[in-house]
Amino acid sequence: LTELLDVSEARQKLLEVFEPVGGQRVPLAQSAGRVLAANIHSDYDLPPFANSSMDGFAVRVDDLHTASREKPVTLPVVADIPAGEVTDLELQPGQSVRIMTGAPVPAGAEAVIPVEDTDFNARQPGLPAPARVSVYRPVVSGENIRPRGMDIHTGEIVLPAHQRLRPQDVGLLAMLGVKEVPVFKRPRVALFSTGDELLPVEEPLRGGKIHDSNAYILSAQIERYGAEAVYMGIAKDLEDAVSDVLEKAAREEVDLILSSAGVSVGAFDFVRKVVEENGRLGFWRVNMRPGKPLAFGHYRNIPFVGLPGNPVSAFVGFEVFVRPALVKLSGALDWVRPAQRVTLSQAIESDGRESYLRAVVVFNEGKWVARLTGHQGSGNLRSLVQANALLIIGSGVKSLPSGAEVDAWILDGSTAGLAPDQA
Ligand code: AMP
Ligand code: MG
């Protein structure tokens, strides 16, 4: 009835049902962090015209063969080209033109000699060009000229579909004049908590009750990975309450319904019953710690994930299973999270399940060193708050000595995958 699954097996089975959501177009300024839904081709050569990479003088090679600091070659300066202007002048033998970085190189010019290598080593704004310039060295053809199309040719694919747009990507789109960007929609996730013991944060604690912290943790995780959280509130441990909240979630046109608690085998756990009656549900025991029970199925054809109730279990379950699903839903391909090899500064005991341990990882004397934070019980949120990483202790491992190396997920160190409004 309930199979025991490896973490990677469970994640693979879960990922199979998720496909990217549909596409939309967003203004360029809102596209950072979004995932491209189509290949981007360039309509231009970039740079669009040959231009100078230095402030200096456009010159011809043959005029300067003999130039040196002791015996400079002096040329008349026949024009002045600031960035942003074009000239129809064609440089003749024996002439030079003052030119600024980024300005189009005039026809006939073969190189740009930087101001530093002339007697006019000045570039204060507003300073008029000199009538003549003395050049201190020869030049080679093409020197300090960025040719048209040096970076990109018309028609080339410059950004592939499924790429998550980083600041530099957005800059390239701007260079290409892309005002609206085809991206995948942000996945929408309905979220609810279950349990008679839960109070909204607005209410003071009273006998036997605790605040619903999972709603806040999970909403923030959903948003952090670029999806939209739609919080549906707390469902009491009653069949009707669970049924109501699931119905409400189904009407929200979401790509995933996520719950916490109520999936362990307890007398009051109705989530399982309600989902099974209106869809299908797998009830998994995953060989991991924390967060062994995981419910996965469909409620009225919407994928449903039921995370365990303890806050740390919910958090870790999200990072292990829901984050990759959101990445896949969002159209990106980078759902495998990079791990960092770290060295243990203490011996560690484990119970043979694949364990995700709360730790602080610091860079110390040339290596990343990890120590555990506080009590590792799945209800102890404080030790997760004190941690900046999760150490991954493989299944089958019962103990590791100090100095052993393990994989770690750095939780805070990277903004990879963050949506623009959360980054
Ligand atoms: P359950 O999965 O319903 O057996 O819950 C496991 C543990 O998690 C219990 O101690 C619950 O009180 C706690 N818990 C469940 N839901 C939440 C929540 N939303 N916020 C904080 N703790 C919770
Ligand atoms: Mg409960």
PDB file of N, CA and C and ligand atoms in Angstrom, residues 194-195 197 237 261-262 269, ligand 2:
ATOM      1  N   THR A 194      -3.470  22.697   7.240  1.00  0.00           N
ATOM      2  CA  THR A 194      -4.551  21.950   7.881  1.00  0.00           C
ATOM      3  C   THR A 194      -4.211  21.688   9.339  1.00  0.00           C
ATOM      4  N   GLY A 195      -5.213  21.698  10.161  1.00  0.00           N
ATOM      5  CA  GLY A 195      -5.031  21.338  11.565  1.00  0.00           C
ATOM      6  C   GLY A 195      -5.875  22.201  12.493  1.00  0.00           C
ATOM      7  N   GLU A 197      -5.256  22.808  15.433  1.00  0.00           N
ATOM      8  CA  GLU A 197      -4.410  23.539  16.368  1.00  0.00           C
ATOM      9  C   GLU A 197      -3.916  24.868  15.797  1.00  0.00           C
ATOM     10  N   ASP A 237      -9.533  20.156  10.828  1.00  0.00           N
ATOM     11  CA  ASP A 237      -9.491  18.707  10.631  1.00  0.00           C
ATOM     12  C   ASP A 237     -10.906  18.146  10.539  1.00  0.00           C
ATOM     13  N   ALA A 261       0.729  19.345   6.393  1.00  0.00           N
ATOM     14  CA  ALA A 261       0.151  18.568   7.492  1.00  0.00           C
ATOM     15  C   ALA A 261      -1.027  17.723   7.019  1.00  0.00           C
ATOM     16  N   GLY A 262      -1.451  16.852   7.908  1.00  0.00           N
ATOM     17  CA  GLY A 262      -2.608  16.028   7.599  1.00  0.00           C
ATOM     18  C   GLY A 262      -2.328  14.897   6.625  1.00  0.00           C
ATOM     19  N   ASP A 269      -6.830  12.869   9.858  1.00  0.00           N
ATOM     20  CA  ASP A 269      -6.238  13.324   8.607  1.00  0.00           C
ATOM     21  C   ASP A 269      -7.161  13.043   7.426  1.00  0.00           C
TER      22      ASP A 269
HETATM   23 MG    MG B   2      -2.547  17.752  11.848  1.00  0.00          MG
END
